[in-house]
Every structure is written in structure tokens, then in C-alpha cells.
PDB file of C-alpha atoms and ligand atoms in Angstrom:
ATOM      1  CA  MET A 194      -3.311 -23.846 -11.856  1.00 69.00           C
ATOM      2  CA  GLU A 195      -0.314 -24.576  -9.661  1.00 89.00           C
ATOM      3  CA  SER A 196       1.710 -21.548  -8.603  1.00 93.00           C
ATOM      4  CA  ILE A 197       5.428 -22.044  -7.979  1.00 96.00           C
ATOM      5  CA  VAL A 198       6.253 -21.077  -4.392  1.00 98.00           C
ATOM      6  CA  ALA A 199       9.734 -19.583  -3.983  1.00 98.00           C
ATOM      7  CA  ARG A 200      10.692 -19.352  -0.300  1.00 97.00           C
ATOM      8  CA  ASN A 201      14.143 -17.856  -0.869  1.00 96.00           C
ATOM      9  CA  ARG A 202      16.200 -15.915  -3.408  1.00 93.00           C
ATOM     10  CA  ALA A 203      17.725 -18.991  -5.075  1.00 94.00           C
ATOM     11  CA  ASP A 204      14.285 -20.520  -5.723  1.00 97.00           C
ATOM     12  CA  LEU A 205      13.059 -17.169  -7.030  1.00 97.00           C
ATOM     13  CA  VAL A 206      15.828 -16.934  -9.631  1.00 95.00           C
ATOM     14  CA  LYS A 207      14.880 -20.404 -10.931  1.00 95.00           C
ATOM     15  CA  ALA A 208      11.145 -19.687 -10.888  1.00 97.00           C
ATOM     16  CA  ARG A 209      11.346 -16.254 -12.504  1.00 96.00           C
ATOM     17  CA  GLY A 210      12.572 -17.451 -15.887  1.00 95.00           C
ATOM     18  CA  ASP A 211      14.044 -15.148 -18.536  1.00 95.00           C
ATOM     19  CA  GLY A 212      11.025 -13.436 -20.090  1.00 97.00           C
ATOM     20  CA  PRO A 213       9.113 -10.305 -19.124  1.00 98.00           C
ATOM     21  CA  VAL A 214       7.598 -10.248 -15.643  1.00 98.00           C
ATOM     22  CA  VAL A 215       4.970  -8.229 -13.772  1.00 98.00           C
ATOM     23  CA  LEU A 216       5.342  -7.978  -9.984  1.00 98.00           C
ATOM     24  CA  VAL A 217       2.585  -7.408  -7.418  1.00 98.00           C
ATOM     25  CA  PRO A 218       4.173  -6.768  -3.999  1.00 98.00           C
ATOM     26  CA  THR A 219       1.995  -7.510  -0.936  1.00 98.00           C
ATOM     27  CA  MET A 220       2.257  -8.185   2.780  1.00 98.00           C
ATOM     28  CA  GLY A 221      -0.212 -11.074   2.487  1.00 97.00           C
ATOM     29  CA  ALA A 222      -3.580 -11.416   4.258  1.00 96.00           C
ATOM     30  CA  LEU A 223      -4.876 -11.115   0.714  1.00 98.00           C
ATOM     31  CA  HIS A 224      -8.315  -9.611   0.056  1.00 98.00           C
ATOM     32  CA  ASP A 225     -10.224  -8.382  -2.978  1.00 98.00           C
ATOM     33  CA  GLY A 226      -8.063  -5.238  -3.174  1.00 98.00           C
ATOM     34  CA  HIS A 227      -5.016  -7.435  -3.688  1.00 98.00           C
ATOM     35  CA  ARG A 228      -7.025  -9.531  -6.148  1.00 98.00           C
ATOM     36  CA  ALA A 229      -7.663  -6.403  -8.231  1.00 98.00           C
ATOM     37  CA  LEU A 230      -3.902  -5.801  -8.448  1.00 98.00           C
ATOM     38  CA  ILE A 231      -3.281  -9.439  -9.322  1.00 98.00           C
ATOM     39  CA  ARG A 232      -5.945  -9.336 -12.063  1.00 98.00           C
ATOM     40  CA  GLU A 233      -4.478  -6.132 -13.466  1.00 98.00           C
ATOM     41  CA  GLY A 234      -1.096  -7.863 -13.557  1.00 98.00           C
ATOM     42  CA  ARG A 235      -2.546 -11.046 -15.056  1.00 98.00           C
ATOM     43  CA  ALA A 236      -4.217  -9.051 -17.849  1.00 98.00           C
ATOM     44  CA  LEU A 237      -0.797  -7.856 -19.014  1.00 97.00           C
ATOM     45  CA  GLY A 238      -0.157 -11.351 -20.368  1.00 96.00           C
ATOM     46  CA  VAL A 239       3.360 -11.867 -18.990  1.00 97.00           C
ATOM     47  CA  ARG A 240       4.739 -13.993 -16.160  1.00 98.00           C
ATOM     48  CA  LEU A 241       3.107 -12.878 -12.908  1.00 98.00           C
ATOM     49  CA  VAL A 242       5.020 -12.820  -9.634  1.00 98.00           C
ATOM     50  CA  VAL A 243       3.264 -11.968  -6.353  1.00 98.00           C
ATOM     51  CA  SER A 244       5.480 -11.313  -3.348  1.00 98.00           C
ATOM     52  CA  ILE A 245       4.231 -11.915   0.178  1.00 98.00           C
ATOM     53  CA  PHE A 246       6.483 -10.374   2.791  1.00 98.00           C
ATOM     54  CA  VAL A 247       5.634  -8.545   6.007  1.00 97.00           C
ATOM     55  CA  ASN A 248       8.483  -6.057   6.005  1.00 96.00           C
ATOM     56  CA  PRO A 249       9.748  -5.317   9.524  1.00 96.00           C
ATOM     57  CA  LEU A 250      11.605  -2.200   8.307  1.00 95.00           C
ATOM     58  CA  GLN A 251       8.395  -0.302   7.609  1.00 95.00           C
ATOM     59  CA  PHE A 252       6.879  -0.824  11.064  1.00 96.00           C
ATOM     60  CA  ALA A 253       7.861   1.327  14.056  1.00 93.00           C
ATOM     61  CA  PRO A 254       8.510  -0.552  17.335  1.00 91.00           C
ATOM     62  CA  THR A 255       5.110   0.689  18.592  1.00 92.00           C
ATOM     63  CA  GLU A 256       3.237  -0.591  15.519  1.00 93.00           C
ATOM     64  CA  ASP A 257       1.580  -3.904  14.693  1.00 89.00           C
ATOM     65  CA  PHE A 258       4.388  -5.917  13.004  1.00 95.00           C
ATOM     66  CA  SER A 259       4.150  -8.906  15.333  1.00 93.00           C
ATOM     67  CA  ARG A 260       0.348  -9.067  15.261  1.00 92.00           C
ATOM     68  CA  TYR A 261      -0.019  -8.206  11.558  1.00 94.00           C
ATOM     69  CA  PRO A 262      -2.293 -10.927  10.070  1.00 94.00           C
ATOM     70  CA  ARG A 263      -0.395 -13.814   8.476  1.00 95.00           C
ATOM     71  CA  THR A 264      -2.612 -16.172   6.468  1.00 96.00           C
ATOM     72  CA  PHE A 265      -0.146 -17.872   4.140  1.00 97.00           C
ATOM     73  CA  GLU A 266      -2.172 -20.972   3.164  1.00 97.00           C
ATOM     74  CA  ALA A 267      -5.275 -18.897   2.350  1.00 98.00           C
ATOM     75  CA  ASP A 268      -3.054 -16.455   0.409  1.00 98.00           C
ATOM     76  CA  LEU A 269      -1.685 -19.337  -1.660  1.00 98.00           C
ATOM     77  CA  ASP A 270      -5.245 -20.419  -2.481  1.00 98.00           C
ATOM     78  CA  VAL A 271      -5.986 -16.882  -3.719  1.00 98.00           C
ATOM     79  CA  CYS A 272      -2.818 -16.859  -5.835  1.00 98.00           C
ATOM     80  CA  ARG A 273      -3.626 -20.273  -7.330  1.00 97.00           C
ATOM     81  CA  ALA A 274      -7.204 -19.253  -8.080  1.00 97.00           C
ATOM     82  CA  GLU A 275      -5.991 -16.048  -9.766  1.00 98.00           C
ATOM     83  CA  GLY A 276      -3.451 -17.832 -11.954  1.00 97.00           C
ATOM     84  CA  VAL A 277      -0.329 -16.384 -10.317  1.00 98.00           C
ATOM     85  CA  ASP A 278       2.795 -18.003 -11.790  1.00 98.00           C
ATOM     86  CA  VAL A 279       5.209 -17.444  -8.906  1.00 98.00           C
ATOM     87  CA  VAL A 280       4.622 -16.625  -5.234  1.00 98.00           C
ATOM     88  CA  PHE A 281       7.788 -15.179  -3.693  1.00 98.00           C
ATOM     89  CA  ALA A 282       7.540 -15.470   0.088  1.00 98.00           C
ATOM     90  CA  PRO A 283      10.994 -15.087   1.624  1.00 98.00           C
ATOM     91  CA  SER A 284      11.790 -15.132   5.331  1.00 97.00           C
ATOM     92  CA  VAL A 285      12.969 -11.987   7.110  1.00 97.00           C
ATOM     93  CA  GLU A 286      16.397 -13.639   7.476  1.00 96.00           C
ATOM     94  CA  ASP A 287      16.569 -14.295   3.737  1.00 95.00           C
ATOM     95  CA  MET A 288      15.681 -10.690   2.894  1.00 96.00           C
ATOM     96  CA  TYR A 289      17.858  -8.917   5.457  1.00 97.00           C
ATOM     97  CA  ARG A 290      21.427  -9.862   6.197  1.00 95.00           C
ATOM     98  CA  PRO A 291      22.250  -9.313   9.889  1.00 95.00           C
ATOM     99  CA  ASP A 292      25.154  -6.996   8.986  1.00 96.00           C
ATOM    100  CA  ARG A 293      23.183  -4.874   6.498  1.00 96.00           C
ATOM    101  CA  GLN A 294      23.941  -1.143   6.501  1.00 97.00           C
ATOM    102  CA  VAL A 295      22.628   0.594   3.407  1.00 97.00           C
ATOM    103  CA  ALA A 296      19.014   1.608   2.938  1.00 97.00           C
ATOM    104  CA  ILE A 297      16.899   4.033   0.937  1.00 98.00           C
ATOM    105  CA  THR A 298      15.976   7.440   2.322  1.00 98.00           C
ATOM    106  CA  SER A 299      12.670   8.752   1.100  1.00 98.00           C
ATOM    107  CA  GLY A 300      13.619  12.449   1.294  1.00 98.00           C
ATOM    108  CA  HIS A 301      11.327  15.304   2.322  1.00 98.00           C
ATOM    109  CA  MET A 302       8.294  13.614   0.773  1.00 98.00           C
ATOM    110  CA  GLY A 303       8.765  10.702   3.154  1.00 98.00           C
ATOM    111  CA  THR A 304       8.463  13.006   6.184  1.00 98.00           C
ATOM    112  CA  ILE A 305       5.130  14.700   5.405  1.00 98.00           C
ATOM    113  CA  VAL A 306       1.462  13.614   5.738  1.00 98.00           C
ATOM    114  CA  GLU A 307       1.607   9.817   6.372  1.00 98.00           C
ATOM    115  CA  GLY A 308       5.376  10.112   6.813  1.00 98.00           C
ATOM    116  CA  ALA A 309       4.927  12.650   9.620  1.00 98.00           C
ATOM    117  CA  SER A 310       2.768  10.161  11.526  1.00 98.00           C
ATOM    118  CA  ARG A 311       4.995   7.169  10.759  1.00 97.00           C
ATOM    119  CA  PRO A 312       8.639   8.311  10.899  1.00 97.00           C
ATOM    120  CA  GLY A 313      10.864   5.911   8.953  1.00 97.00           C
ATOM    121  CA  HIS A 314       7.921   4.097   7.355  1.00 98.00           C
ATOM    122  CA  PHE A 315       8.610   5.234   3.800  1.00 98.00           C
ATOM    123  CA  ASP A 316      12.350   4.581   4.112  1.00 98.00           C
ATOM    124  CA  GLY A 317      11.570   0.986   5.102  1.00 98.00           C
ATOM    125  CA  MET A 318       8.924   0.596   2.421  1.00 98.00           C
ATOM    126  CA  LEU A 319      11.128   1.939  -0.378  1.00 98.00           C
ATOM    127  CA  THR A 320      14.042  -0.185   0.789  1.00 98.00           C
ATOM    128  CA  VAL A 321      12.025  -3.400   0.540  1.00 98.00           C
ATOM    129  CA  VAL A 322      10.416  -2.400  -2.755  1.00 98.00           C
ATOM    130  CA  LEU A 323      13.811  -1.648  -4.291  1.00 98.00           C
ATOM    131  CA  LYS A 324      15.103  -5.007  -3.015  1.00 98.00           C
ATOM    132  CA  LEU A 325      12.056  -6.764  -4.497  1.00 98.00           C
ATOM    133  CA  PHE A 326      12.629  -4.945  -7.787  1.00 98.00           C
ATOM    134  CA  ASN A 327      16.268  -6.050  -7.804  1.00 98.00           C
ATOM    135  CA  LEU A 328      15.468  -9.656  -6.902  1.00 98.00           C
ATOM    136  CA  VAL A 329      12.459 -10.145  -9.188  1.00 98.00           C
ATOM    137  CA  GLN A 330      13.611  -7.775 -11.959  1.00 98.00           C
ATOM    138  CA  PRO A 331      10.085  -6.976 -13.109  1.00 98.00           C
ATOM    139  CA  ASP A 332       9.304  -4.987 -16.236  1.00 98.00           C
ATOM    140  CA  ILE A 333       6.061  -3.766 -14.665  1.00 98.00           C
ATOM    141  CA  ALA A 334       4.907  -3.469 -11.035  1.00 98.00           C
ATOM    142  CA  CYS A 335       1.342  -2.899  -9.768  1.00 98.00           C
ATOM    143  CA  PHE A 336       0.478  -0.894  -6.631  1.00 98.00           C
ATOM    144  CA  GLY A 337      -2.838   0.232  -5.144  1.00 98.00           C
ATOM    145  CA  GLN A 338      -4.121   3.791  -5.040  1.00 98.00           C
ATOM    146  CA  LYS A 339      -5.359   2.876  -1.527  1.00 98.00           C
ATOM    147  CA  ASP A 340      -1.814   3.684  -0.337  1.00 98.00           C
ATOM    148  CA  ALA A 341      -1.621   6.865  -2.397  1.00 98.00           C
ATOM    149  CA  GLN A 342       1.528   8.323  -0.872  1.00 98.00           C
ATOM    150  CA  GLN A 343       3.273   4.955  -1.167  1.00 98.00           C
ATOM    151  CA  LEU A 344       2.372   4.851  -4.872  1.00 98.00           C
ATOM    152  CA  ALA A 345       3.594   8.434  -5.363  1.00 98.00           C
ATOM    153  CA  MET A 346       6.851   7.683  -3.531  1.00 98.00           C
ATOM    154  CA  ILE A 347       7.472   4.559  -5.614  1.00 98.00           C
ATOM    155  CA  ARG A 348       6.952   6.583  -8.797  1.00 98.00           C
ATOM    156  CA  ARG A 349       9.415   9.148  -7.385  1.00 98.00           C
ATOM    157  CA  MET A 350      11.979   6.412  -6.629  1.00 98.00           C
ATOM    158  CA  VAL A 351      11.626   4.920 -10.119  1.00 98.00           C
ATOM    159  CA  THR A 352      12.227   8.372 -11.635  1.00 98.00           C
ATOM    160  CA  ASP A 353      14.973   9.518  -9.268  1.00 98.00           C
ATOM    161  CA  LEU A 354      16.931   6.242  -9.416  1.00 98.00           C
ATOM    162  CA  ASP A 355      16.283   5.582 -13.138  1.00 98.00           C
ATOM    163  CA  LEU A 356      14.698   2.188 -12.540  1.00 98.00           C
ATOM    164  CA  PRO A 357      13.593   0.529 -15.809  1.00 98.00           C
ATOM    165  CA  ILE A 358      10.158  -0.387 -14.471  1.00 98.00           C
ATOM    166  CA  ASP A 359       6.643   0.736 -15.424  1.00 98.00           C
ATOM    167  CA  VAL A 360       4.542   1.446 -12.330  1.00 98.00           C
ATOM    168  CA  VAL A 361       0.821   0.758 -12.706  1.00 98.00           C
ATOM    169  CA  GLY A 362      -1.592   2.277 -10.149  1.00 98.00           C
ATOM    170  CA  VAL A 363      -4.818   0.376  -9.438  1.00 98.00           C
ATOM    171  CA  PRO A 364      -7.991   2.082  -8.093  1.00 98.00           C
ATOM    172  CA  THR A 365      -9.059   1.399  -4.507  1.00 98.00           C
ATOM    173  CA  VAL A 366     -11.441  -1.524  -4.026  1.00 98.00           C
ATOM    174  CA  ARG A 367     -14.210  -0.821  -1.485  1.00 98.00           C
ATOM    175  CA  GLU A 368     -16.951  -2.730   0.285  1.00 98.00           C
ATOM    176  CA  THR A 369     -20.434  -1.823  -0.994  1.00 98.00           C
ATOM    177  CA  ASP A 370     -20.849   0.586   1.946  1.00 97.00           C
ATOM    178  CA  GLY A 371     -17.659   2.443   1.007  1.00 98.00           C
ATOM    179  CA  LEU A 372     -15.111   1.009   3.468  1.00 98.00           C
ATOM    180  CA  ALA A 373     -11.777   0.569   1.677  1.00 98.00           C
ATOM    181  CA  LEU A 374     -10.579  -3.029   1.864  1.00 98.00           C
ATOM    182  CA  SER A 375      -7.566  -3.420   4.121  1.00 97.00           C
ATOM    183  CA  SER A 376      -5.819  -6.304   5.826  1.00 95.00           C
ATOM    184  CA  ARG A 377      -6.268  -4.315   9.049  1.00 95.00           C
ATOM    185  CA  ASN A 378     -10.098  -4.283   8.754  1.00 97.00           C
ATOM    186  CA  ARG A 379     -10.112  -7.729  10.373  1.00 95.00           C
ATOM    187  CA  TYR A 380      -9.007  -6.066  13.638  1.00 95.00           C
ATOM    188  CA  LEU A 381     -12.298  -4.108  13.771  1.00 97.00           C
ATOM    189  CA  SER A 382     -15.288  -5.178  15.890  1.00 98.00           C
ATOM    190  CA  ALA A 383     -18.743  -4.774  14.309  1.00 98.00           C
ATOM    191  CA  ASP A 384     -19.254  -1.464  16.148  1.00 98.00           C
ATOM    192  CA  GLU A 385     -15.800  -0.201  15.199  1.00 98.00           C
ATOM    193  CA  ARG A 386     -16.441  -1.089  11.573  1.00 98.00           C
ATOM    194  CA  GLN A 387     -19.520   1.170  11.620  1.00 98.00           C
ATOM    195  CA  VAL A 388     -17.419   4.022  13.040  1.00 98.00           C
ATOM    196  CA  ALA A 389     -14.731   3.370  10.408  1.00 98.00           C
ATOM    197  CA  LEU A 390     -17.244   4.169   7.640  1.00 98.00           C
ATOM    198  CA  ALA A 391     -16.727   7.840   8.546  1.00 98.00           C
ATOM    199  CA  LEU A 392     -13.393   7.777   6.674  1.00 98.00           C
ATOM    200  CA  SER A 393     -14.866   7.011   3.256  1.00 98.00           C
ATOM    201  CA  ARG A 394     -17.975   9.113   3.958  1.00 98.00           C
ATOM    202  CA  ALA A 395     -15.757  12.095   4.781  1.00 98.00           C
ATOM    203  CA  LEU A 396     -13.834  11.617   1.532  1.00 98.00           C
ATOM    204  CA  PHE A 397     -17.007  11.340  -0.526  1.00 98.00           C
ATOM    205  CA  ALA A 398     -18.454  14.439   1.193  1.00 98.00           C
ATOM    206  CA  GLY A 399     -15.270  16.419   0.517  1.00 98.00           C
ATOM    207  CA  ALA A 400     -14.854  15.221  -3.052  1.00 97.00           C
ATOM    208  CA  VAL A 401     -17.985  16.961  -4.349  1.00 97.00           C
ATOM    209  CA  GLU A 402     -17.001  20.406  -3.014  1.00 96.00           C
ATOM    210  CA  PRO A 403     -15.544  23.023  -5.387  1.00 94.00           C
ATOM    211  CA  THR A 404     -12.722  24.647  -3.383  1.00 96.00           C
ATOM    212  CA  PRO A 405      -9.967  23.373  -1.066  1.00 97.00           C
ATOM    213  CA  GLU A 406     -11.484  25.211   1.895  1.00 97.00           C
ATOM    214  CA  LYS A 407     -14.928  23.644   1.331  1.00 97.00           C
ATOM    215  CA  VAL A 408     -13.454  20.194   0.665  1.00 98.00           C
ATOM    216  CA  ARG A 409     -11.627  20.254   4.001  1.00 98.00           C
ATOM    217  CA  ALA A 410     -14.631  21.643   5.897  1.00 98.00           C
ATOM    218  CA  ALA A 411     -17.082  19.058   4.498  1.00 98.00           C
ATOM    219  CA  ALA A 412     -14.750  16.136   5.269  1.00 98.00           C
ATOM    220  CA  LEU A 413     -13.906  17.422   8.753  1.00 98.00           C
ATOM    221  CA  SER A 414     -17.558  17.792   9.651  1.00 98.00           C
ATOM    222  CA  VAL A 415     -18.184  14.063   8.912  1.00 98.00           C
ATOM    223  CA  LEU A 416     -15.062  13.046  10.824  1.00 98.00           C
ATOM    224  CA  GLY A 417     -15.979  15.305  13.750  1.00 98.00           C
ATOM    225  CA  ALA A 418     -19.390  13.664  14.011  1.00 98.00           C
ATOM    226  CA  ALA A 419     -17.695  10.253  14.449  1.00 98.00           C
ATOM    227  CA  ALA A 420     -15.580  11.419  17.429  1.00 95.00           C
ATOM    228  CA  PRO A 421     -14.682  10.407  20.065  1.00 97.00           C
ATOM    229  CA  GLU A 422     -14.880   6.780  18.809  1.00 98.00           C
ATOM    230  CA  LEU A 423     -12.866   7.915  15.788  1.00 98.00           C
ATOM    231  CA  VAL A 424      -9.612   9.719  16.624  1.00 98.00           C
ATOM    232  CA  LEU A 425      -8.423  11.741  13.638  1.00 98.00           C
ATOM    233  CA  ASP A 426      -4.708  11.578  12.858  1.00 98.00           C
ATOM    234  CA  TYR A 427      -4.756  13.843   9.796  1.00 98.00           C
ATOM    235  CA  LEU A 428      -6.896  15.090   6.957  1.00 98.00           C
ATOM    236  CA  ALA A 429      -4.762  16.421   4.115  1.00 98.00           C
ATOM    237  CA  LEU A 430      -5.601  17.827   0.695  1.00 98.00           C
ATOM    238  CA  VAL A 431      -2.451  17.446  -1.351  1.00 98.00           C
ATOM    239  CA  ASP A 432      -0.845  17.604  -4.760  1.00 98.00           C
ATOM    240  CA  PRO A 433      -0.828  13.964  -6.050  1.00 97.00           C
ATOM    241  CA  ALA A 434       2.806  14.108  -7.170  1.00 95.00           C
ATOM    242  CA  THR A 435       4.428  15.851  -4.191  1.00 97.00           C
ATOM    243  CA  PHE A 436       1.984  15.349  -1.313  1.00 98.00           C
ATOM    244  CA  GLU A 437       2.365  19.029  -0.407  1.00 98.00           C
ATOM    245  CA  GLU A 438      -0.855  20.659   0.877  1.00 98.00           C
ATOM    246  CA  VAL A 439      -2.653  22.636  -1.827  1.00 97.00           C
ATOM    247  CA  GLY A 440      -3.599  26.268  -1.223  1.00 94.00           C
ATOM    248  CA  ASP A 441      -6.955  27.948  -1.728  1.00 91.00           C
ATOM    249  CA  GLY A 442      -6.337  29.070  -5.307  1.00 90.00           C
ATOM    250  CA  TYR A 443      -5.303  25.578  -6.427  1.00 95.00           C
ATOM    251  CA  HIS A 444      -6.721  24.124  -9.631  1.00 94.00           C
ATOM    252  CA  GLY A 445      -6.055  20.605 -10.881  1.00 96.00           C
ATOM    253  CA  ASP A 446      -6.044  17.064  -9.498  1.00 97.00           C
ATOM    254  CA  ALA A 447      -5.683  16.652  -5.753  1.00 98.00           C
ATOM    255  CA  ILE A 448      -5.734  13.829  -3.254  1.00 98.00           C
ATOM    256  CA  LEU A 449      -7.817  14.049  -0.116  1.00 98.00           C
ATOM    257  CA  ALA A 450      -6.099  11.726   2.354  1.00 98.00           C
ATOM    258  CA  VAL A 451      -7.255  10.715   5.803  1.00 98.00           C
ATOM    259  CA  ALA A 452      -5.807   8.662   8.644  1.00 98.00           C
ATOM    260  CA  ALA A 453      -7.636   7.869  11.861  1.00 98.00           C
ATOM    261  CA  ARG A 454      -7.648   5.463  14.742  1.00 98.00           C
ATOM    262  CA  VAL A 455     -10.751   3.438  15.560  1.00 98.00           C
ATOM    263  CA  GLY A 456     -10.142   1.571  18.805  1.00 97.00           C
ATOM    264  CA  ALA A 457      -6.643   0.099  18.478  1.00 96.00           C
ATOM    265  CA  THR A 458      -6.728   0.060  14.674  1.00 97.00           C
ATOM    266  CA  ARG A 459      -5.167   2.736  12.487  1.00 97.00           C
ATOM    267  CA  LEU A 460      -6.860   3.134   9.100  1.00 98.00           C
ATOM    268  CA  ILE A 461      -5.998   5.230   6.040  1.00 98.00           C
ATOM    269  CA  ASP A 462      -8.008   6.102   2.953  1.00 98.00           C
ATOM    270  CA  ASN A 463      -7.977   8.679   0.175  1.00 98.00           C
ATOM    271  CA  ALA A 464      -9.891   9.973  -2.822  1.00 98.00           C
ATOM    272  CA  ILE A 465      -8.706  11.645  -6.008  1.00 98.00           C
ATOM    273  CA  LEU A 466     -10.557  14.808  -6.876  1.00 97.00           C
ATOM    274  CA  ARG A 467     -10.376  17.616  -9.379  1.00 96.00           C
ATOM    275  CA  LEU A 468     -10.438  21.216  -8.204  1.00 95.00           C
TER     276      LEU A 468
HETATM  277  P1  AMP B 764      -0.422  -4.453   1.550  1.00 83.93           P
HETATM  278  O1  AMP B 764      -0.491  -5.955   1.540  1.00 83.93           O
HETATM  279  O2  AMP B 764      -1.409  -3.814   2.447  1.00 83.93           O
HETATM  280  O3  AMP B 764       0.981  -3.940   1.700  1.00 83.93           O
HETATM  281  O4  AMP B 764      -0.879  -4.004   0.096  1.00 83.93           O
HETATM  282  C1  AMP B 764      -0.275  -4.534  -1.050  1.00 83.93           C
HETATM  283  C2  AMP B 764      -0.743  -3.763  -2.251  1.00 83.93           C
HETATM  284  O5  AMP B 764      -2.172  -3.866  -2.343  1.00 83.93           O
HETATM  285  C3  AMP B 764      -0.416  -2.269  -2.168  1.00 83.93           C
HETATM  286  O6  AMP B 764      -0.030  -1.806  -3.452  1.00 83.93           O
HETATM  287  C4  AMP B 764      -1.730  -1.669  -1.730  1.00 83.93           C
HETATM  288  O7  AMP B 764      -1.897  -0.326  -2.129  1.00 83.93           O
HETATM  289  C5  AMP B 764      -2.719  -2.566  -2.448  1.00 83.93           C
HETATM  290  N1  AMP B 764      -4.035  -2.507  -1.802  1.00 83.93           N
HETATM  291  C6  AMP B 764      -4.322  -2.700  -0.491  1.00 83.93           C
HETATM  292  N2  AMP B 764      -5.644  -2.500  -0.253  1.00 83.93           N
HETATM  293  C7  AMP B 764      -6.197  -2.169  -1.451  1.00 83.93           C
HETATM  294  C8  AMP B 764      -7.521  -1.823  -1.885  1.00 83.93           C
HETATM  295  N3  AMP B 764      -8.550  -1.790  -1.040  1.00 83.93           N
HETATM  296  N4  AMP B 764      -7.705  -1.538  -3.194  1.00 83.93           N
HETATM  297  C9  AMP B 764      -6.668  -1.563  -4.069  1.00 83.93           C
HETATM  298  N5  AMP B 764      -5.403  -1.880  -3.734  1.00 83.93           N
HETATM  299  C10 AMP B 764      -5.169  -2.166  -2.445  1.00 83.93           C
END
């Protein structure tokens, strides 16, 4: 099926139509994780818009914005094959006016865990997601559990700003050996990819333990064994709604989140567990 490609806001308005819409926001370099989101959206039976936009606001100057993989033609093939109705792929200039001033602040939650390692990241992410929501006006939007804090922050924004949008979370898609699919995996050499398996292995090791203390210890022991090739950024066991660390007496759902550097590549992963 042909997908309509909207390269700017005016084309998007025409392509969107008047009926209900589901939006799947992405930064492109589409893989099977993105496909899972697209299929979830497709199954809802309404017009499906996929956005492809590498958002400069959510990258720090030291991060990989300029070398982030851009594979637009291959992405279009994926969207066509998955029956996407509209691909919204604006330019940076079309999204951000040069004199822009106002942006979203993500609050305390945007400064902890992943936000502590990437100052400003969640402000930039929420700003672009709110802009995409305003431009596309979706009824439903799909996001991956792979970026668990992002998903939690988007739910927070929808609640705090009274946005009339249902947020659907989609489970993380993994390779058969456990590695979470990520656009950044293509940066990894074969050896680095082997080292990177320690992230998911650490999560799986932690997830079967009964107490917060044992969860952290089991995961850290796997991560420690992968050093020095793997440089741990953080391991955090947090409340899924607030991303605050859970204490030893905690009972309920928790997220075990990890970030680490393998060579020049920074990877994140997480698992949901019940304590
Ligand atoms: P990105 O293009 O990396 O910004 O991701 C776009 C969307 O795809 C986000 O909602 C991500 O959480 C989601 N996503 C990325 N990788 C995966 C994965 N392995 N499984 C499920 N969703 C994913």
C-alpha cells in the first residue's frame, strides 16, 4: 500500500484527514521494535500516522545527533510494508522556528535516573512529543517500554497537561539472545555486541530475585563481570510511575533500569518486575 509522505506541517494537515488517528513517534532507523509499535497502532483500526524526526532538542552537544543513523528510504519501505497511512517527516527548520522561546520542562522526574545522566534530554523529548501531538492531533499514541522513563514521563505530561490522548505502552522487542533492539545497536562491533548482552542478562538475573537488595546485587554482579569493556552508567530499581528508587521494604511493581557504555555506544534497557 502507498503511504502518504508529509514533509511539512501543511502536507500533514491535508494527509491527516478528519477521523480518529493513532500516532507512532520515531526517530527513524526503523527496526522490529518500531514495527511492533506500528503493528499495535495498525491493530486499532484507525488512520495510522508514523512520525520520523531526529529531534535535536533531546541530544546534548556531546551526544550523537549528527551521527544518529538516518535511513529514510528504508524506513519508508518499512512503513509501506506495515500499511502506515501517513509518514510525517518534517525538517528541523519546519519543526523549530528560529525565534522559538517556549518549551516544556519535565520537572523533578526529568532530572533523575536517565535524566541525571542526560540533563535536558526529557525537556527536549517532551517538547517534541507535545508538538507532534498538537500537529497530528492523535486520539491514541504508542510508545515503547524500551524507553521506560520516557513512557512514564509522557504519561505524566498527558495527565498534568490534560491532553486528550490515550497512551499505549508496547513491550520491548529483543533479539533471540536478549539484546533489546535499538537504532544504536548498529554502532556496535561484533565483539561489542557480545559485551552488550550483559545489560539484558543483568536484568534477567535481577528480575528473579525476591527483594530490592538481592535484585540489585544479582544485576550488578553480571554487569561487574562485563567490565572494563562495559562501563556502567547506572543501575536503578525504581517505582514505575515516579522513577524514584524503591527501598528495601518495597512491595509492588518496579522497573530495573540500566544504562552503560560499550565502546563509544551508550545503551539503555529495563525490565518490569514484581516485588
Ligand atoms: P526511537 O526511534 O528510538 O526514538 O524510538 C521510537 C519508539 O520506538 C519509542 O517509543 C521507543 O520506546 C520504541 N522502541 C525503540 N526500541 C524498541 C524496542 N526494542 N522494543 C519496543 N519499542 C521500542
